[in-house]
Coordinates of C-alpha atoms and ligand atoms in Angstrom, one line a residue:
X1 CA 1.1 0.0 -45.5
X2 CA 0.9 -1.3 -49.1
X3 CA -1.1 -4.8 -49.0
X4 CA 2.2 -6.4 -50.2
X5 CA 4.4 -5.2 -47.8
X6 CA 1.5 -6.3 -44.9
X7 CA 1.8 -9.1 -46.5
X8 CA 5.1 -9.8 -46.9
X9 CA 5.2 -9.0 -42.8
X10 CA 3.2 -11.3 -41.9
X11 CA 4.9 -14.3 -43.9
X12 CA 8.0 -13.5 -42.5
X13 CA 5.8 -13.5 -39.2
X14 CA 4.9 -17.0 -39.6
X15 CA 8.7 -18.0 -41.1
X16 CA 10.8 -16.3 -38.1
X17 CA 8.6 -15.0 -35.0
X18 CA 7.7 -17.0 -31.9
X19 CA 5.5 -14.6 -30.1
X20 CA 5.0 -14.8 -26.5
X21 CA 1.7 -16.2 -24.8
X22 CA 0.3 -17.2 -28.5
X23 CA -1.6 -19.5 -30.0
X24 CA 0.8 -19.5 -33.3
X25 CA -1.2 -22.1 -35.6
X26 CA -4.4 -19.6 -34.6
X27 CA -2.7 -17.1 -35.0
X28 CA -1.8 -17.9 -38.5
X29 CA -5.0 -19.1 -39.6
X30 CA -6.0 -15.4 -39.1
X31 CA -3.0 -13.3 -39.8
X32 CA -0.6 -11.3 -37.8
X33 CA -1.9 -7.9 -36.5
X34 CA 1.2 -5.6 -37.6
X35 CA 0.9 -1.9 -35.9
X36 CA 2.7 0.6 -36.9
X37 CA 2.7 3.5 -35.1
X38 CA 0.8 5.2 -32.4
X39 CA 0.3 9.1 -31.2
X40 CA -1.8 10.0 -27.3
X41 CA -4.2 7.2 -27.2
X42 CA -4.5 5.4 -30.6
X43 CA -2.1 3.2 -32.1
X44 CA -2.6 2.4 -36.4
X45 CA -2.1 -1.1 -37.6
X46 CA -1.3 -2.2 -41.0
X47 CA -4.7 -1.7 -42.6
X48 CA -3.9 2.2 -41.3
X49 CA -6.9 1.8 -38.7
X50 CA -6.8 4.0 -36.2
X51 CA -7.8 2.0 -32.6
X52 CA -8.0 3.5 -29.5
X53 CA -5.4 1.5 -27.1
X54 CA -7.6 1.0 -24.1
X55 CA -5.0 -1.8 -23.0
X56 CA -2.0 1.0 -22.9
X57 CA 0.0 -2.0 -25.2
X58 CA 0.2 -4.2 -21.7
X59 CA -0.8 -2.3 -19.1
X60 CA 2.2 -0.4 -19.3
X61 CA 2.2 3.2 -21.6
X62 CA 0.7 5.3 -19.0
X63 CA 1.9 8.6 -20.7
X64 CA 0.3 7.8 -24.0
X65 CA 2.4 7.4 -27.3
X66 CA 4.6 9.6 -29.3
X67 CA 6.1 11.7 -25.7
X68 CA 8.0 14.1 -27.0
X69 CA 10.0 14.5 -24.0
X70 CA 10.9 10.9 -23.5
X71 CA 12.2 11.0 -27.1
X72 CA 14.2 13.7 -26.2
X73 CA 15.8 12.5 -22.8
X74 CA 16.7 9.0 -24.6
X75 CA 18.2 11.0 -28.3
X76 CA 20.1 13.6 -25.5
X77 CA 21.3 10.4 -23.4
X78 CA 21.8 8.0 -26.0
X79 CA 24.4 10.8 -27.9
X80 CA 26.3 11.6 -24.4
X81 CA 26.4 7.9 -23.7
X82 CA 24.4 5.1 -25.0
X83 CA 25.5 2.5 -22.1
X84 CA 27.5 1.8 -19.4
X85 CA 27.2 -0.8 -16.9
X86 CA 26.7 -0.4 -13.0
X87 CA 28.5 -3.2 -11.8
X88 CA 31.2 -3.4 -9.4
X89 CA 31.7 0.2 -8.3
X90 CA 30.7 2.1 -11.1
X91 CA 27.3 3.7 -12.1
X92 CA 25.8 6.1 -14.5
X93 CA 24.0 9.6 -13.3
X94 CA 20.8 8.6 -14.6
X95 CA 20.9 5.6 -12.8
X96 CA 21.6 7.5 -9.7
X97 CA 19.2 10.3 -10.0
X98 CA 16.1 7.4 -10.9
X99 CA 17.3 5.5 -7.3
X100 CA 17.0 8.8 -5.6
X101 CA 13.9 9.8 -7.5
X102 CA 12.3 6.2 -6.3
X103 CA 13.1 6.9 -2.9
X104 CA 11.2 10.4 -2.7
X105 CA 8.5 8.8 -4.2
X106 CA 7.5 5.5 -2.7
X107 CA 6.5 5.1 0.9
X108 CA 8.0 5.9 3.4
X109 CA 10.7 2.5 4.4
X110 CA 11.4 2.3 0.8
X111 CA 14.7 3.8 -0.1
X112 CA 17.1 1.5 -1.8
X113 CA 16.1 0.2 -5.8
X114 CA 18.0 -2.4 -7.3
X115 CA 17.3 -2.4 -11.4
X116 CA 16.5 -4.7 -13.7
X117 CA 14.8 -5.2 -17.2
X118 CA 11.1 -6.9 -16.8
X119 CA 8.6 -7.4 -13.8
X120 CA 9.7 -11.0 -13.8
X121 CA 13.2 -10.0 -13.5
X122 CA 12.3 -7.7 -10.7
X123 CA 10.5 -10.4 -8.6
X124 CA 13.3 -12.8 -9.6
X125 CA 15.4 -10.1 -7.6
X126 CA 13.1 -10.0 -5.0
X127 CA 13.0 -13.7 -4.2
X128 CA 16.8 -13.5 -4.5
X129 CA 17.1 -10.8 -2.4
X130 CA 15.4 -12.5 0.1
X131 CA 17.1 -15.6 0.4
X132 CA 20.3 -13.6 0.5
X133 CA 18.0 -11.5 3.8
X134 CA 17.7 -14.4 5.7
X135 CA 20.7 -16.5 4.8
X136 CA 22.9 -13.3 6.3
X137 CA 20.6 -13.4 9.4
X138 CA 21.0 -17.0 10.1
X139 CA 17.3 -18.0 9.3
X140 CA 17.3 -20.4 6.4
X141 CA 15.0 -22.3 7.6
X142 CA 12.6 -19.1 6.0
X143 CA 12.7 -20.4 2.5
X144 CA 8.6 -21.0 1.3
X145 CA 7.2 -18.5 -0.5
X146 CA 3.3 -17.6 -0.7
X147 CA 1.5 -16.1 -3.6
X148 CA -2.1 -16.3 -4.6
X149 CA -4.4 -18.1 -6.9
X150 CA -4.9 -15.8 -10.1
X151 CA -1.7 -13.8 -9.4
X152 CA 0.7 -13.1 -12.3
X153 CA 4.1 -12.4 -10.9
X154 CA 6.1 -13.4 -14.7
X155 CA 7.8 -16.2 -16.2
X156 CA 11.4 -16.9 -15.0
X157 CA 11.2 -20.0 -13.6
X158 CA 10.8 -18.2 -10.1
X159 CA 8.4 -15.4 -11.0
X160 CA 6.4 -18.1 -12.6
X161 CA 6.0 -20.3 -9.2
X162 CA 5.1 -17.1 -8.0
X163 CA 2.4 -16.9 -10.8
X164 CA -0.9 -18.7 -9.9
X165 CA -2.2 -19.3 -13.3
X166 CA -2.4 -22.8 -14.5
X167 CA -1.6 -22.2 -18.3
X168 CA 2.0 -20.8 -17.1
X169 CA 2.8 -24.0 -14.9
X170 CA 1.5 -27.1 -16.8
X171 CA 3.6 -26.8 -19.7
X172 CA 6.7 -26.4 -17.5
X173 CA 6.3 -28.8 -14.8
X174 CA 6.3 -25.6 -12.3
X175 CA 5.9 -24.0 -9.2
X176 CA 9.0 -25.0 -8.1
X177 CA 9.1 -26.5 -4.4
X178 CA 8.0 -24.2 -1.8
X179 CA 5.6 -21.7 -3.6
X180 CA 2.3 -22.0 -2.6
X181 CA -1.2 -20.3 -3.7
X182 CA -3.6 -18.7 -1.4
X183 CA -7.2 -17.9 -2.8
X184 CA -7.8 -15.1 -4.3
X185 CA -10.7 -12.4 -3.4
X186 CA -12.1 -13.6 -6.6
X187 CA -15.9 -14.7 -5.4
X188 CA -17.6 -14.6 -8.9
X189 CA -15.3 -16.9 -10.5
X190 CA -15.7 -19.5 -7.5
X191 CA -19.2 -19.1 -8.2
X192 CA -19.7 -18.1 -4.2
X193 CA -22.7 -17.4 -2.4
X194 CA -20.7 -15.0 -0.2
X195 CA -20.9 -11.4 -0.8
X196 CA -17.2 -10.3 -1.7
X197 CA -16.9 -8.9 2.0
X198 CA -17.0 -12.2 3.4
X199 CA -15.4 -14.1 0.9
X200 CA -12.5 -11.3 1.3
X201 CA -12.4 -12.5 5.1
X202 CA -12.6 -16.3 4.2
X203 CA -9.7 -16.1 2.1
X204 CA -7.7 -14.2 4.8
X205 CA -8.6 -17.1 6.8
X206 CA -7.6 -20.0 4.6
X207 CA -4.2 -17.6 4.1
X208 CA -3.6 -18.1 7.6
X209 CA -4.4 -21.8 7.7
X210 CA -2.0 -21.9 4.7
X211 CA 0.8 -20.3 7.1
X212 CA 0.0 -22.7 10.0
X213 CA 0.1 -25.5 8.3
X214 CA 3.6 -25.4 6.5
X215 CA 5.0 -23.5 9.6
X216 CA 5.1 -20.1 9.7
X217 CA 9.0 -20.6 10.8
X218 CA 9.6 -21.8 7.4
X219 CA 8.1 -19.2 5.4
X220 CA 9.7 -16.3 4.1
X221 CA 7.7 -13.8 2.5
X222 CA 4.1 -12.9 1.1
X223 CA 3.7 -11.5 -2.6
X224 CA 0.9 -9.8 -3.7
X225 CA -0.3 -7.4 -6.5
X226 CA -3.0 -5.0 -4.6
X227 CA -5.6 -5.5 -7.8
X228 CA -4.5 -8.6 -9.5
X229 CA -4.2 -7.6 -13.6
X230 CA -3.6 -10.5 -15.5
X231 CA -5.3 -12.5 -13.4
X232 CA -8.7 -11.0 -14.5
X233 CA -8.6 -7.5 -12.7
X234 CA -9.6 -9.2 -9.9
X235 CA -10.1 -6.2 -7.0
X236 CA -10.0 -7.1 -3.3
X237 CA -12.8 -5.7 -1.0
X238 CA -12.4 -3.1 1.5
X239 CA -10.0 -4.3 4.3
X240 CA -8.6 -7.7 2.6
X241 CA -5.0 -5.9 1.7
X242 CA -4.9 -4.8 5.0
X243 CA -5.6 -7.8 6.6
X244 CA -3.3 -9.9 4.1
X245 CA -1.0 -7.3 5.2
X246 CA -1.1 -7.8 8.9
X247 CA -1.2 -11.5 8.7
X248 CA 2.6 -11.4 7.4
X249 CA 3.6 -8.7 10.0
X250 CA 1.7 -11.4 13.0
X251 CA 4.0 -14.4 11.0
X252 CA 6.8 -11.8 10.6
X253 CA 6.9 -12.4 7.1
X254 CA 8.2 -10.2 4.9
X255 CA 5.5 -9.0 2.5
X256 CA 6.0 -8.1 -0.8
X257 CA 3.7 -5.2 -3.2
X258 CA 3.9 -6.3 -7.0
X259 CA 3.2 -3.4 -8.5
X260 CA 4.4 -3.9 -12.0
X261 CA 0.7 -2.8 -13.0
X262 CA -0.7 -0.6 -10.0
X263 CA 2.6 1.9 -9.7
X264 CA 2.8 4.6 -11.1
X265 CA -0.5 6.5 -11.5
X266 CA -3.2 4.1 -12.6
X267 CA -5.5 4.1 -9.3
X268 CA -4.6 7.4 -8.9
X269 CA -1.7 7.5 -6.8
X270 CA 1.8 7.1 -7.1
X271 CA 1.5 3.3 -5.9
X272 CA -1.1 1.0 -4.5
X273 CA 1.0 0.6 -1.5
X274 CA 0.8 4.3 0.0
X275 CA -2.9 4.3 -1.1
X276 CA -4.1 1.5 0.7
X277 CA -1.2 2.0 3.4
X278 CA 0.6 -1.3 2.7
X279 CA 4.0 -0.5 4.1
X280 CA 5.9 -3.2 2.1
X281 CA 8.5 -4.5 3.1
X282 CA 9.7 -4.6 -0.9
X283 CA 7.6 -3.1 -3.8
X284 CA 8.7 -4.8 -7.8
X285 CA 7.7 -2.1 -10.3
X286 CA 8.2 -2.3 -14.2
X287 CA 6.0 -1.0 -16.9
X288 CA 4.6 2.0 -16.3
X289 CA 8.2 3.2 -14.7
X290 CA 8.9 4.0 -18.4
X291 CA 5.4 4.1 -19.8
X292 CA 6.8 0.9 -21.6
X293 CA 9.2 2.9 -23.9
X294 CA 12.4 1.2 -22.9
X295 CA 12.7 -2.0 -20.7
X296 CA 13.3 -1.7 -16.8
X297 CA 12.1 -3.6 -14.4
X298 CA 13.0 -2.4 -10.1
X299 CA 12.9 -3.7 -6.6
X300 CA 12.8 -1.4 -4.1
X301 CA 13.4 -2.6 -0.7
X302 CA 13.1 -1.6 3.0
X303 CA 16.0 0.1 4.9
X304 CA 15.9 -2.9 7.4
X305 CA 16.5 -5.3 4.4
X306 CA 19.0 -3.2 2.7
X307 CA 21.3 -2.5 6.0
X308 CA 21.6 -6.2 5.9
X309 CA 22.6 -6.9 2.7
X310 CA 25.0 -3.7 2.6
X311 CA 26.2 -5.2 5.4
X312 CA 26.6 -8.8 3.7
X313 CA 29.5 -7.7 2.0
X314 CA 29.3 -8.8 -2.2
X315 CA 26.0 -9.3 -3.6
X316 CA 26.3 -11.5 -6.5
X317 CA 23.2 -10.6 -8.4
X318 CA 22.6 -8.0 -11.7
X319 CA 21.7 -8.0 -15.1
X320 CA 23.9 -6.2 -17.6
X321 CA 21.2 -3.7 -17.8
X322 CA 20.7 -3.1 -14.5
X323 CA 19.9 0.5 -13.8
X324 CA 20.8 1.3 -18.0
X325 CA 21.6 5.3 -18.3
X326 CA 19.1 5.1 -21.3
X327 CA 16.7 3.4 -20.0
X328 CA 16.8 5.2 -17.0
X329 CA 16.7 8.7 -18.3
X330 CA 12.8 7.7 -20.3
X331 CA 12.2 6.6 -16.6
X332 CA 13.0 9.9 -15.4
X333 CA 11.5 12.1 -18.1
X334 CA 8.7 9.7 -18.1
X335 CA 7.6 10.2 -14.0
X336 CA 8.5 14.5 -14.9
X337 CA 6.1 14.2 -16.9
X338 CA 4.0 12.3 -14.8
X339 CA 4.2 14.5 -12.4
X340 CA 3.9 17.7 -14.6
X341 CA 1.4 16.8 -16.3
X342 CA -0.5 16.5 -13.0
X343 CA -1.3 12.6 -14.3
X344 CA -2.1 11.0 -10.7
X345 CA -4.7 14.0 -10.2
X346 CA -6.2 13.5 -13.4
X347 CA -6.5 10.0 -12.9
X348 CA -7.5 10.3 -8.7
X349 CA -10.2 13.0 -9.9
X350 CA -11.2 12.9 -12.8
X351 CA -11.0 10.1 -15.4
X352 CA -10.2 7.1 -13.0
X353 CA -14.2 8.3 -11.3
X354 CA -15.5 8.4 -15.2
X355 CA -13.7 5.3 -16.0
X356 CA -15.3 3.6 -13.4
X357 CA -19.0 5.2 -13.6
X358 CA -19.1 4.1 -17.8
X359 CA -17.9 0.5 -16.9
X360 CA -20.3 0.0 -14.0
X361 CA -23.5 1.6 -16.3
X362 CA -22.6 -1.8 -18.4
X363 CA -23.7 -3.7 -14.9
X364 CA -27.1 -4.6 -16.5
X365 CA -26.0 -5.1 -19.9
X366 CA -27.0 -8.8 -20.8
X367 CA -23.7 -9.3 -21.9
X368 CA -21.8 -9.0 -18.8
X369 CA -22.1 -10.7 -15.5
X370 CA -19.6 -8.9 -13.3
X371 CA -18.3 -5.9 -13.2
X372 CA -14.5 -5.3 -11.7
X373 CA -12.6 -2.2 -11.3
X374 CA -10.5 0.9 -9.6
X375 CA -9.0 4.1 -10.8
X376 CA -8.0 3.3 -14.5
X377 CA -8.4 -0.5 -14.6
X378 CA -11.4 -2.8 -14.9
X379 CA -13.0 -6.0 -16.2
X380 CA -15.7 -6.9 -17.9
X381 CA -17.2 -10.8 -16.6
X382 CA -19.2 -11.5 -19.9
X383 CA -22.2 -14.2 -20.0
X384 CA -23.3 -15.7 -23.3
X385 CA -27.0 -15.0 -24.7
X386 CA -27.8 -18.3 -22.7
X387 CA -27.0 -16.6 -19.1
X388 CA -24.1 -17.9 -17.2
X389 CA -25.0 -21.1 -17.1
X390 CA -24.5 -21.4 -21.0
X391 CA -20.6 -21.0 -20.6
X392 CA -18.7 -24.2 -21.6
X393 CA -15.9 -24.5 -19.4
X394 CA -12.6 -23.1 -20.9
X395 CA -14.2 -21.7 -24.2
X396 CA -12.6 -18.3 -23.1
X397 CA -15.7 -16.0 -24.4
X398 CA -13.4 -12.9 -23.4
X399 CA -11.0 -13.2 -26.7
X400 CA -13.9 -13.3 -29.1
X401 CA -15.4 -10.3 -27.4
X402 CA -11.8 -8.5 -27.4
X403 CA -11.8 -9.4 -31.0
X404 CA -15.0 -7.7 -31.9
X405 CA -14.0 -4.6 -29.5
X406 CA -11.1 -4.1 -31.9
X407 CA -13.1 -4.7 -35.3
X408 CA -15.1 -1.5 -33.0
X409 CA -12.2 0.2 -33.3
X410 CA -10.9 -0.5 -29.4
X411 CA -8.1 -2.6 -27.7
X412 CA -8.9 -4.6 -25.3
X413 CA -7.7 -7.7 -23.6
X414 CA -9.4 -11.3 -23.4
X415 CA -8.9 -13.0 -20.0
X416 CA -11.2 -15.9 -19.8
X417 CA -14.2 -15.4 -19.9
X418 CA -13.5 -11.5 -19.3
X419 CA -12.5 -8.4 -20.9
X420 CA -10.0 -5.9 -19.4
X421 CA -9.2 -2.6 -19.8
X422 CA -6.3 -0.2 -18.4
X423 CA -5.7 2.7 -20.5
X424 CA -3.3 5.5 -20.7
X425 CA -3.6 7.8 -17.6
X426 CA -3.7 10.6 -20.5
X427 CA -7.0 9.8 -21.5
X428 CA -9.9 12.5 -21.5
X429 CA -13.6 12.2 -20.6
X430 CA -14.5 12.1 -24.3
X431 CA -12.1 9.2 -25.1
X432 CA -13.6 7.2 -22.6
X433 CA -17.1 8.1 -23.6
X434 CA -15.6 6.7 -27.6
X435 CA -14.1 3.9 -25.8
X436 CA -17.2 2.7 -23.9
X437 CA -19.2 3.3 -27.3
X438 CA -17.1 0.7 -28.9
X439 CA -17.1 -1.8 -26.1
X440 CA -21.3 -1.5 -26.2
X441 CA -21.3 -2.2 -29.4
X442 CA -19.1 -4.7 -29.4
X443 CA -21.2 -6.8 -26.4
X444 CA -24.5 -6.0 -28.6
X445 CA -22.8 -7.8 -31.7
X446 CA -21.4 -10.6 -29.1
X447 CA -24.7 -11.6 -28.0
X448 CA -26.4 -11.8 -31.1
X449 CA -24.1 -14.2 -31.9
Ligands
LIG530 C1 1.8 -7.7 -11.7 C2 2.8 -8.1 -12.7 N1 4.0 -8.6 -12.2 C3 5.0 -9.0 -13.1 C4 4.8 -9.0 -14.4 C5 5.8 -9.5 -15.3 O1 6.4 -8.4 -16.0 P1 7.2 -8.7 -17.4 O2 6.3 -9.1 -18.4 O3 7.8 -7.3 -17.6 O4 8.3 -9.7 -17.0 C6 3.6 -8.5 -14.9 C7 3.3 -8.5 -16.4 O5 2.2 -8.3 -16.9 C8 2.6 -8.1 -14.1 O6 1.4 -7.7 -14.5

């Protein structure tokens, strides 16, 4: 892009755009990253710089940029019909044949999706959908829901109670009543002297206390993401899921699987929940559904919950968008190619193991003081020259480092004092190898200051 034109961009930027989760006055000061187009890995910004996306935009474009056959499906779907609606008794055959597609897919009590356009929007249907569960079977009284600390569930008023993240509640007066946070397996950040093991089991304990103490009659449901992104990567030791797991089944609370980040190939199966044998009783998926082409957001719930509700007669809930032909044919055209392309393999086998072996060779580097991650996800706990008692509460050292990471030519997210990193499940052995090259460099150039 000409200089002018850039810009020209980012003045109307400033004039115009309110971006979300910014910093706009720093974000001035420094100027608007505009990018322009992207192909496989890289995306090019408006200096033409080609950066290697190792964030997959949010999490989300698992196929890579510039699928051909995505393109395709929308343009053929788009021309036969653009939109129509699924509301009252009407639907579209895309949105059909993604339900149905779901349903083979997911495990094994999860047959019924209803659609929506974001992950909040999908755990705004989920809390919904519950209410409306246990209003039809006469238990009301179910109504608290529990998250965790660190989670990130979204931003509707709802979805944000659900969210345990301070920065997305002070602002807005929220949680709402009846949300509550459980820890989180998140031992480093607690500074703990446990190993994560018994911190894992600690926090399964304080969970239950939680559940005793507000009744476990008046509770209705559990969510949890099975690696918490947002949050910091943050990646439970072996046999907390489980355990959080059979804590709602003892309480006979319903327990919810966000896996807005974790579906759809990027720890190497098709979701967290038949890896670590969750057996939800609802899953919320978004993102990678469409590799973040279009918007959709989904809730997929158990046969027991969706025999009640059919059964409930009218269910006054749906966005205009719900289950969009458009959006749902990238969806299917996305997971063929998924599934073609053999992506959960490659990921299970091959780079999600070299992922993981180049992050964790950074253990010792004097730069990082925790290492994080599964399949194609991790993070990156970083410690100033000074050690870790040299951090200053709140100064956020992870968005300075993600800064330098992309002047090394590599996207990567700040959280805290973390980076993080979860990029498309088309990567090769080699990209990672130029993607861990830049990070390096980037921690060398961070600690000399
Ligand atoms: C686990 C999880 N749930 C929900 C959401 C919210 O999704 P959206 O931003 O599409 O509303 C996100 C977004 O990052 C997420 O990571």
């Amino acid at each position: 892009m000409a200089v002018s034109v850039v810009n020209d961009l980012r003045e109307s930027d400033r004039a115009y755009h309110l971006h979300p989760f910014t910093d706009h006055a720093d974000m001035h000061k420094s100027g608007t990253h505009v990018v322009h187009s992207g192909e496989g890995i890289y995306v090019v910004d408006e200096t033409g710089k080609k950066l290697l996306d190792g964030l997959a935009g949010l999490w989300c474009v698992n196929v890579g940029y510039g699928c051909k056959e995505i393109i395709e499906a929308v343009t053929t779907q788009m021309t036969r019909l653009a939109f129509y609606p699924s509301f009252f008794n009407s639907t579209t055959e895309p949105a059909i044949m993604l339900s149905e597609r779901l349903a083979q897919l997911a495990p094994a009590r999860l047959n019924r999706t209803f659609f929506s356009n974001s992950g909040s929007e999908a755990n705004e249907t989920a809390l919904k959908t519950i209410r409306a569960y246990y209003k039809l079977r006469g238990e009301e009284a179910r109504h608290k829901i529990i998250s965790r600390k660190f989670a990130y569930h979204g931003v509707t008023m709802a979805s944000a109670s659900l969210t345990g993240l301070a920065n997305c509640h002070g602002a807005f007066n929220l949680p709402l009543p009846g949300y509550y946070h459980a820890p989180a397996p998140y031992p480093y950040f607690e500074n703990s002297d446990m190993d994560e093991e018994s911190y894992g089991k600690w926090c399964i304990e304080e969970t239950e206390r939680l559940i005793l103490a507000e009744d476990p009659k008046t509770i209705a449901a559990i969510f949890a993401e099975p690696i918490q992104g947002a949050g910091g990567v943050i990646v439970p030791p072996p046999g907390y899921l489980q355990a959080l797991r059979q804590l709602a089944r003892k309480y006979n609370l319903l327990f919810v699987a966000d896996e807005v980040i974790t579906g759809f190939g990027r720890l190497g199966d098709w979701f967290a929940s038949s890896l670590f044998e969750l057996d939800p009783d609802i899953m919320t998926l978004a993102k990678g559904i469409t590799s973040g082409y279009l918007p959709m957001g989904a809730t997929m719930v158990s046969d027991e919950i969706a025999e009640v509700l059919i059964k409930g007669g009218n269910f006054a809930h749906g966005f205009t968008y719900s289950g969009h032909p458009t959006v749902a044919a990238a969806a299917l055209a996305n997971l063929d190619y998924i599934s073609k392309h053999n992506l959960i393999e490659h990921v299970k086998n091959e780079v999600g193991p070299y992922f993981q072996q180049k992050l964790w060779a950074l253990k010792d580097h004097a730069a990082v003081g925790n290492v994080r991650g599964y399949g194609l996800i991790g993070a990156l706990e970083l410690v100033p020259a000074g050690g870790r008692a040299a951090i200053v509460p709140n100064s956020y050292i992870g968005i300075p480092a993600a800064n330098l990471c992309r002047e090394e030519g590599v996207i990567v997210r700040g959280i805290r004092d973390a980076i993080a990193m979860s990029p498309p499940l088309v990567i090769t052995r080699d990209e990672i190898d130029i993607m861990f090259s830049g990070i390096e460099r980037a921690l060398d150039r961070f600690l000399a200051g």
